[in-house]
């Protein structure tokens, strides 16, 4: 089946630095990618939706300038956490929707990135 | 807004035991309901879904029935295996192609 590769799987960084997370669809083209965040013992929360070649649509309460999303091609979307702080420590996961097929059966997820900000 | 609530884990079971993971939701209208599974080190995968009331989704021995009257979509499996150890997420969407709203996930550990 289709594979979404997400890297890195785990990252530890110092407060104030920026971290980039990549999400790649390996064998299909993804018109839309979604970025989620999960705090411990809480729900997986949608942060933003990105469409190839256009600006991302952010959910209410998500800071656009802090979480920069780039979807420059049909196979790659990146999430950059800028000037990270300890409260940004979380589990981030991406998903990609294939161009064709029944919608939710063609939605594929990465394995997630655990970000720890010291 | 929409929300999904599922039982907290971890749930620890012996092989061949019966598994139930409760899931309830809040949404307007008639959302589609899903169960996703995440095996260690992998991405979430769609396990099963139901798109209207009284529909039963099933896959790999797992079943869930869309209960409109109780706004629930509980996941069940009659006899679990060690390979079923994973995190299970209940989710809903308001319309085809729309974004998903997830529950918090339930970790299941099946011991031999």
mmCIF file of N, CA and C in Angstrom, chain B residues 25 30-31 50-56 65-69:
data_model
loop_
_atom_site.group_PDB
_atom_site.id
_atom_site.type_symbol
_atom_site.label_atom_id
_atom_site.label_comp_id
_atom_site.label_asym_id
_atom_site.label_seq_id
_atom_site.Cartn_x
_atom_site.Cartn_y
_atom_site.Cartn_z
ATOM 1 N N UNK B 25 -19.241 10.165 20.582
ATOM 2 C CA UNK B 25 -18.929 11.364 19.821
ATOM 3 C C UNK B 25 -19.983 12.430 20.023
ATOM 4 N N UNK B 30 -25.111 13.827 10.654
ATOM 5 C CA UNK B 30 -24.768 12.421 10.566
ATOM 6 C C UNK B 30 -23.323 12.256 10.080
ATOM 7 N N UNK B 31 -22.384 12.292 11.020
ATOM 8 C CA UNK B 31 -20.984 12.154 10.606
ATOM 9 C C UNK B 31 -20.659 10.735 10.177
ATOM 10 N N UNK B 50 -17.859 3.405 9.219
ATOM 11 C CA UNK B 50 -19.305 3.317 9.011
ATOM 12 C C UNK B 50 -19.810 4.702 8.659
ATOM 13 N N UNK B 51 -20.649 4.782 7.682
ATOM 14 C CA UNK B 51 -21.054 6.094 7.190
ATOM 15 C C UNK B 51 -22.476 6.486 7.537
ATOM 16 N N UNK B 52 -23.278 5.544 8.039
ATOM 17 C CA UNK B 52 -24.626 5.929 8.456
ATOM 18 C C UNK B 52 -25.092 5.071 9.617
ATOM 19 N N UNK B 53 -26.136 5.544 10.264
ATOM 20 C CA UNK B 53 -26.649 4.891 11.464
ATOM 21 C C UNK B 53 -26.953 3.418 11.203
ATOM 22 N N UNK B 54 -26.584 2.583 12.193
ATOM 23 C CA UNK B 54 -26.800 1.139 12.191
ATOM 24 C C UNK B 54 -25.856 0.382 11.261
ATOM 25 N N UNK B 55 -25.016 1.096 10.546
ATOM 26 C CA UNK B 55 -23.984 0.426 9.745
ATOM 27 C C UNK B 55 -23.002 -0.268 10.672
ATOM 28 N N UNK B 56 -22.510 -1.413 10.244
ATOM 29 C CA UNK B 56 -21.462 -2.103 10.993
ATOM 30 C C UNK B 56 -20.213 -2.152 10.125
ATOM 31 N N UNK B 65 -20.302 -0.815 15.456
ATOM 32 C CA UNK B 65 -21.617 -0.466 14.923
ATOM 33 C C UNK B 65 -21.933 0.989 15.231
ATOM 34 N N UNK B 66 -22.368 1.702 14.234
ATOM 35 C CA UNK B 66 -22.725 3.120 14.339
ATOM 36 C C UNK B 66 -24.069 3.212 15.053
ATOM 37 N N UNK B 67 -24.048 3.697 16.286
ATOM 38 C CA UNK B 67 -25.263 3.826 17.081
ATOM 39 C C UNK B 67 -25.609 5.300 17.243
ATOM 40 N N UNK B 68 -26.587 5.728 16.461
ATOM 41 C CA UNK B 68 -26.981 7.132 16.496
ATOM 42 C C UNK B 68 -27.631 7.483 17.824
ATOM 43 N N UNK B 69 -28.436 6.564 18.354
ATOM 44 C CA UNK B 69 -29.204 6.869 19.570
ATOM 45 C C UNK B 69 -28.308 7.064 20.785
#
